[in-house]
Structures are given as structure tokens and as C-alpha cells.
Amino acid sequence: HVQAVWRDSLIYVITGWSNSGNIPDVQIFNPYTNNWTAGTSTPNTNNFKSFGASGTIIGDAIYYFGGASSGFGFGIQSQLRKGVINPNDPTEITWEFQILDALINGYRMACTSIGNQIHWIGGSNETYNFNGIAYNNTGGVSPNNRDLYLNTDETLSWITNYTQNYPMNLRGIASINDSLKYIAGGMLDNQTVTDKVYELKWKSKLADVNESLNNAILTLYPNPITQGELLTIQVKNKELEKGYLELFNIEGKSMLKNQLNLNEDKVETSFLSKGIYFLKLTTNKTFITKKIIIQ
């Protein structure tokens, strides 16, 4: 199945294999409440249903790509799917798909985001069973050694990089920040299972840059904050306009929404229970989400 995290709070488990075929189910786990809920299912077609696909969430948009379809031979998929999450009810998702290039596909890739870029790393261009032997009976499958990515804030088109050797049969990737990731294990040529740990670094250091930019736009204090104290919110960038601030609880429910004040706002917290919240700044130019802890 595809797995992705929304706003550092909810885990989305999307489509995947169950018993005898691919399913369209979307299952959402809340680690804070230890509960599962059902999200809007994907359309019940092979354009969306998949096993061995992977994806991530940027903002309120789910992106997942590749995988294997149900049916004879478990054909490899080239669809890029997008699901837009309703922030006021994160179980509501609007789905669509497109094929950017019918010749570009992938199976069991690691997926991560670098800023607004999405990278699908490693994997293969053939579908295979657990032993690395192709479902179409052509023999052993080899890794594609590819970093495939796109920029979500531009016209969507694939960019490929083959300068590194990446394994296939990947299930996930550890994200330390926007510029540092780790992959553990996987399968190499000749169906060799590896015990290597791969450290992936991006020279741009987008994490440090983004955090610096975020702090230059929006600051909150005190944080953590004691229940009943006033939370001070400062928006420092005077070029932002036509925006608003919105506060969400850990379940994604909107608790407060204000028009953007370009100077300083103070928010009363006495009506809020102790716990984790997320403040989202949305403007005509950007959006930023910051975690707030009320104790």
C-alpha cells in the first residue's frame, strides 16, 4: 500500500493488495487517539488501485505513482494520482490522475519530498514477486538505479537522474529533513538482498533554507504554551496579503479562523484542551504550518 503523513498528525494508508486483488480503500490512523477512520476511497479502477506504488503528501495534496495493477501479469503502472484533502474534514479526498509519460513507470520505489519536489528513488521498471522474479516469467528483475522527480509548483513533468545506484524492493525512506534521507536494505542485481544503509544528501539544504524563511514570515510564542495563556502570533512579511490564519486540532478539525493581521495577533487558548494543534498561515503566495503544544 501507499503510506503518507499529513501535517505530522495523521497516517494515510491508500489502496494496496488485500486477499485476492487491489482495493480502493483509504484508511487513516490517528496516533494521538489510537483510532482508525475511513477516508474517501479512490475510484474503483486500475488507474488508481495499486500494490507496490508509493507516494507522499505535500500541503493538503496526496501524490502517489507507479505500482502494479490487478489481473493477468500484474502490469506495471505509469499513472500519477493526486488526492486533495479537505482540511476541515481530512477524511474527504477528491481524486484525479494523469499520465505524464506512458513510457515512465515504477514499482516498489522509495518516495520522499524535497521542498515542493517529489522524488521516487530506486525501484524497478518491471513488477515481480517476493523473490525478485518477474510476474511475466521473463526471469530476474534488476533495479532501475533511478531518481525520478517532479516539481509540484510548476507544470508537472518528469525529471530523471541515473547518477547513483539505488536498490529496488523498497517500502519506505527515513526523512531527517528536506536535505537528508536514509534508505535501509532492498534488493540489488541477481536478487541479492542487501544490508546496506544508504545516506542521501541534497546539496541545496532546502530544510535549513525553508525553516529560515518560515521563521522570517511567521513566529509563535510562547510555544509550548500553558492552557489559558495568550498565544502571540507575528507575521513579519509585509508583502503578504489576502491571507488568513487557521488553527486545527490533532484530528484536523478547524478550531479557529482569522483574517491575516500583518502586525501581531494574540489568540486566547482557554477554550482549547491540552494537546497538540497546528496553526496554518495561508496567503496568496505561500502557506506555512506550525505545531503548537498546549500544556
Coordinates of C-alpha atoms in Angstrom, one line a residue:
H1 CA 0.0 0.0 0.0
V2 CA 0.9 3.7 -0.2
Q3 CA 1.6 5.3 3.1
A4 CA 2.0 9.0 3.8
V5 CA 1.7 11.5 6.7
W6 CA -0.5 14.6 6.7
R7 CA 0.5 17.6 8.9
D8 CA 2.7 15.5 11.1
S9 CA -0.5 14.1 12.7
L10 CA -2.4 11.5 10.5
I11 CA -1.1 8.5 8.6
Y12 CA -2.9 7.7 5.3
V13 CA -2.8 4.1 4.1
I14 CA -4.0 4.2 0.4
T15 CA -5.1 1.3 -1.8
G16 CA -2.9 -1.8 -1.9
W17 CA -3.4 -5.6 -2.1
S18 CA -5.9 -7.5 0.1
N19 CA -6.6 -11.2 -0.2
S20 CA -7.3 -11.6 -4.0
G21 CA -6.9 -8.2 -5.5
N22 CA -6.2 -4.5 -5.3
I23 CA -8.6 -2.4 -3.2
P24 CA -9.6 1.3 -3.4
D25 CA -9.7 1.7 0.4
V26 CA -8.3 4.8 2.1
Q27 CA -7.6 4.1 5.8
I28 CA -6.5 6.9 8.2
F29 CA -4.7 6.3 11.5
N30 CA -4.5 8.9 14.3
P31 CA -1.6 8.0 16.5
Y32 CA -2.7 10.5 19.1
T33 CA -6.1 8.9 19.7
N34 CA -5.1 5.4 18.5
N35 CA -8.0 5.2 16.2
W36 CA -8.7 4.3 12.5
T37 CA -11.2 6.1 10.3
A38 CA -12.1 5.6 6.6
G39 CA -11.3 8.2 4.0
T40 CA -12.8 8.8 0.6
S41 CA -11.9 5.7 -1.4
T42 CA -10.1 6.0 -4.7
P43 CA -12.1 5.3 -7.8
N44 CA -12.5 1.6 -8.2
T45 CA -10.4 1.3 -11.3
N46 CA -6.8 0.2 -12.2
N47 CA -6.0 3.8 -12.8
F48 CA -6.0 4.2 -9.0
K49 CA -5.9 0.8 -7.4
S50 CA -2.4 -0.5 -7.0
F51 CA 0.1 -2.5 -5.0
G52 CA 3.8 -1.6 -4.9
A53 CA 3.0 2.1 -5.5
S54 CA 4.5 4.8 -3.3
G55 CA 3.8 8.4 -2.5
T56 CA 3.8 11.4 -0.1
I57 CA 1.8 14.4 0.9
I58 CA 2.7 18.0 0.2
G59 CA 0.5 20.5 1.8
D60 CA -3.0 19.1 1.5
A61 CA -2.3 17.0 -1.6
I62 CA -1.6 13.3 -1.8
Y63 CA 0.6 12.2 -4.7
Y64 CA 1.3 8.5 -5.5
F65 CA 2.8 6.9 -8.5
G66 CA 3.5 3.6 -10.2
G67 CA 2.8 0.1 -8.8
A68 CA 1.2 -3.0 -10.2
S69 CA -2.4 -3.4 -11.3
S70 CA -4.6 -6.4 -10.6
G71 CA -5.2 -9.0 -13.4
F72 CA -3.0 -11.2 -15.5
G73 CA 0.7 -10.4 -15.3
F74 CA 0.2 -7.6 -12.7
G75 CA 1.0 -4.9 -15.3
I76 CA 3.3 -2.1 -14.2
Q77 CA 1.6 1.3 -13.9
S78 CA 2.6 4.8 -15.1
Q79 CA -0.3 6.8 -13.6
L80 CA 0.4 9.8 -11.3
R81 CA -2.5 10.1 -8.9
K82 CA -3.4 13.1 -6.8
G83 CA -5.9 13.4 -3.9
V84 CA -6.8 16.7 -2.4
I85 CA -7.6 16.5 1.3
N86 CA -10.3 18.8 2.7
P87 CA -8.5 20.4 5.7
N88 CA -11.8 20.9 7.5
D89 CA -12.6 17.2 7.2
P90 CA -9.4 15.2 6.4
T91 CA -11.5 12.1 5.6
E92 CA -12.8 13.9 2.5
I93 CA -10.5 13.5 -0.5
T94 CA -11.0 14.5 -4.1
W95 CA -9.2 12.2 -6.6
E96 CA -7.7 12.6 -10.1
F97 CA -5.0 11.1 -12.2
Q98 CA -2.8 11.8 -15.2
I99 CA -0.1 10.0 -17.2
L100 CA 2.8 12.4 -17.8
D101 CA 4.7 9.9 -19.9
A102 CA 3.3 6.5 -20.8
L103 CA 6.9 5.1 -21.0
I104 CA 7.8 6.1 -17.5
N105 CA 6.7 3.8 -14.7
G106 CA 7.9 2.3 -11.5
Y107 CA 7.5 -0.4 -8.9
R108 CA 8.4 -0.6 -5.2
M109 CA 10.2 2.7 -5.1
A110 CA 11.0 4.9 -2.1
C111 CA 9.2 8.2 -2.1
T112 CA 10.1 11.4 -0.4
S113 CA 9.7 15.2 -0.7
I114 CA 12.4 17.8 -1.0
G115 CA 10.6 21.1 -0.6
N116 CA 7.9 21.1 -3.3
Q117 CA 9.8 18.4 -5.3
I118 CA 8.7 14.8 -5.0
H119 CA 11.3 12.1 -5.6
W120 CA 10.7 8.4 -6.4
I121 CA 14.0 6.7 -5.7
G122 CA 15.2 3.3 -6.8
G123 CA 12.7 0.5 -7.6
S124 CA 12.3 -1.3 -10.9
N125 CA 10.6 -1.0 -14.2
E126 CA 9.1 -4.5 -14.0
T127 CA 6.7 -6.0 -11.5
Y128 CA 8.0 -9.1 -9.6
N129 CA 7.1 -11.5 -6.8
F130 CA 8.8 -11.5 -3.4
N131 CA 11.8 -13.4 -4.8
G132 CA 12.6 -10.8 -7.4
I133 CA 11.4 -12.9 -10.3
A134 CA 9.2 -11.1 -12.8
Y135 CA 5.5 -11.8 -12.8
N136 CA 5.6 -12.1 -16.6
N137 CA 8.0 -15.1 -16.4
T138 CA 10.9 -13.3 -18.1
G139 CA 13.3 -14.1 -15.2
G140 CA 15.1 -12.0 -12.6
V141 CA 14.4 -8.2 -12.4
S142 CA 17.1 -5.6 -11.9
P143 CA 16.9 -2.2 -10.2
N144 CA 16.4 0.9 -12.4
N145 CA 19.0 2.9 -10.5
R146 CA 16.9 6.0 -10.9
D147 CA 15.9 9.1 -9.1
L148 CA 12.6 10.2 -10.7
Y149 CA 11.2 13.5 -9.6
L150 CA 8.8 16.4 -10.4
N151 CA 8.2 19.9 -9.1
T152 CA 4.6 20.3 -7.8
D153 CA 4.7 24.1 -8.0
E154 CA 5.5 24.0 -11.8
T155 CA 3.9 22.4 -14.8
L156 CA 4.2 18.7 -14.0
S157 CA 6.8 16.8 -16.0
W158 CA 9.3 14.1 -15.1
I159 CA 13.0 14.7 -14.5
T160 CA 15.3 11.7 -14.3
N161 CA 18.7 11.2 -12.7
Y162 CA 20.7 8.0 -13.1
T163 CA 24.0 9.0 -11.4
Q164 CA 23.5 6.8 -8.4
N165 CA 23.0 3.1 -7.8
Y166 CA 19.8 2.5 -5.8
P167 CA 18.2 -0.8 -4.7
M168 CA 14.7 -2.0 -5.6
N169 CA 12.1 -3.6 -3.4
L170 CA 11.9 -0.6 -1.2
R171 CA 9.0 0.1 1.3
G172 CA 9.9 3.4 2.8
I173 CA 12.5 6.1 3.4
A174 CA 13.6 7.9 6.6
S175 CA 13.4 11.6 6.3
I176 CA 15.6 13.6 8.7
N177 CA 14.9 16.9 7.0
D178 CA 14.4 18.2 3.4
S179 CA 18.1 17.6 2.5
L180 CA 18.9 14.4 4.4
K181 CA 17.3 10.9 3.9
Y182 CA 18.1 7.3 4.7
I183 CA 17.2 4.0 2.9
A184 CA 17.9 0.7 4.6
G185 CA 18.1 -2.6 2.7
G186 CA 16.4 -3.5 -0.5
M187 CA 17.3 -5.8 -3.4
L188 CA 20.2 -5.5 -5.8
D189 CA 21.0 -7.2 -9.1
N190 CA 20.7 -11.0 -9.2
Q191 CA 18.1 -10.9 -6.5
T192 CA 20.7 -10.1 -3.8
V193 CA 19.2 -8.8 -0.6
T194 CA 21.4 -6.0 0.8
D195 CA 22.1 -5.0 4.3
K196 CA 23.4 -1.6 3.3
V197 CA 22.2 1.7 4.6
Y198 CA 22.1 4.5 2.0
E199 CA 22.5 8.1 3.1
L200 CA 21.0 10.5 0.6
K201 CA 22.0 14.2 0.8
W202 CA 20.8 17.1 -1.4
K203 CA 23.3 20.0 -1.7
S204 CA 20.5 22.6 -1.7
K205 CA 20.0 22.2 2.1
L206 CA 16.3 23.1 1.5
A207 CA 15.4 22.3 5.0
D208 CA 17.6 24.9 6.6
V209 CA 16.5 27.5 4.0
N210 CA 12.8 26.7 4.3
E211 CA 12.9 26.8 8.1
S212 CA 14.8 30.1 8.0
L213 CA 12.2 31.5 5.5
N214 CA 9.3 30.2 7.6
N215 CA 10.7 31.9 10.8
A216 CA 11.2 35.1 8.8
I217 CA 7.4 35.1 7.9
L218 CA 5.7 33.6 11.0
T219 CA 6.7 33.3 14.7
L220 CA 4.7 32.0 17.6
Y221 CA 5.4 32.4 21.3
P222 CA 5.3 31.0 23.9
N223 CA 5.4 27.5 22.5
P224 CA 4.8 25.2 24.3
I225 CA 2.1 27.3 26.0
T226 CA 0.2 26.8 29.2
Q227 CA -3.6 26.5 28.8
G228 CA -5.2 29.9 29.3
E229 CA -2.2 31.9 28.2
L230 CA -2.4 34.3 25.2
L231 CA -0.5 33.0 22.2
T232 CA 1.3 35.7 20.3
I233 CA 1.4 35.3 16.5
Q234 CA 3.6 37.6 14.5
V235 CA 3.5 37.8 10.7
K236 CA 6.6 39.7 9.6
N237 CA 6.5 39.7 5.8
K238 CA 4.6 42.9 4.8
E239 CA 4.4 41.7 1.2
L240 CA 1.8 39.0 2.1
E241 CA -1.8 39.9 1.6
K242 CA -5.3 38.3 1.3
G243 CA -4.4 35.6 3.7
Y244 CA -5.8 34.0 6.9
L245 CA -4.7 32.1 9.9
E246 CA -6.4 28.8 10.9
L247 CA -6.0 26.6 13.9
F248 CA -6.5 22.8 13.7
N249 CA -6.6 20.2 16.4
I250 CA -4.8 16.9 16.1
E251 CA -7.7 15.3 14.2
G252 CA -7.7 18.0 11.6
K253 CA -10.8 19.9 12.8
S254 CA -10.7 23.6 12.3
M255 CA -10.9 25.3 15.7
L256 CA -10.3 29.0 14.8
K257 CA -10.0 31.0 11.6
N258 CA -9.0 34.7 11.4
Q259 CA -8.2 37.1 8.7
L260 CA -4.5 37.8 8.4
N261 CA -3.1 40.6 10.6
L262 CA 0.2 41.7 9.1
N263 CA 1.4 43.0 12.5
E264 CA 0.6 40.9 15.6
D265 CA -2.3 38.8 16.8
K266 CA -3.0 37.3 20.2
V267 CA -5.1 34.2 20.4
E268 CA -6.9 33.1 23.6
T269 CA -6.2 29.5 24.5
S270 CA -8.6 28.9 27.4
F271 CA -11.2 27.3 25.1
L272 CA -8.7 24.7 23.9
S273 CA -8.0 21.4 25.6
K274 CA -4.4 20.4 26.4
G275 CA -2.7 18.7 23.4
I276 CA -1.2 19.3 20.0
Y277 CA -2.5 21.8 17.5
F278 CA -1.4 23.1 14.1
L279 CA -1.5 26.8 13.0
K280 CA -1.7 27.2 9.3
L281 CA -0.9 30.5 7.6
T282 CA -2.4 30.7 4.1
T283 CA -1.7 33.7 1.8
N284 CA -1.7 34.5 -1.9
K285 CA 1.9 33.5 -2.1
T286 CA 2.6 30.7 0.4
F287 CA 1.3 28.5 3.2
I288 CA 3.1 27.5 6.4
T289 CA 2.0 25.1 9.1
K290 CA 3.5 25.2 12.6
K291 CA 2.9 22.9 15.6
I292 CA 1.6 24.3 18.9
I293 CA 1.7 22.4 22.2
I294 CA -0.8 23.4 24.9
Q295 CA 0.1 22.0 28.3

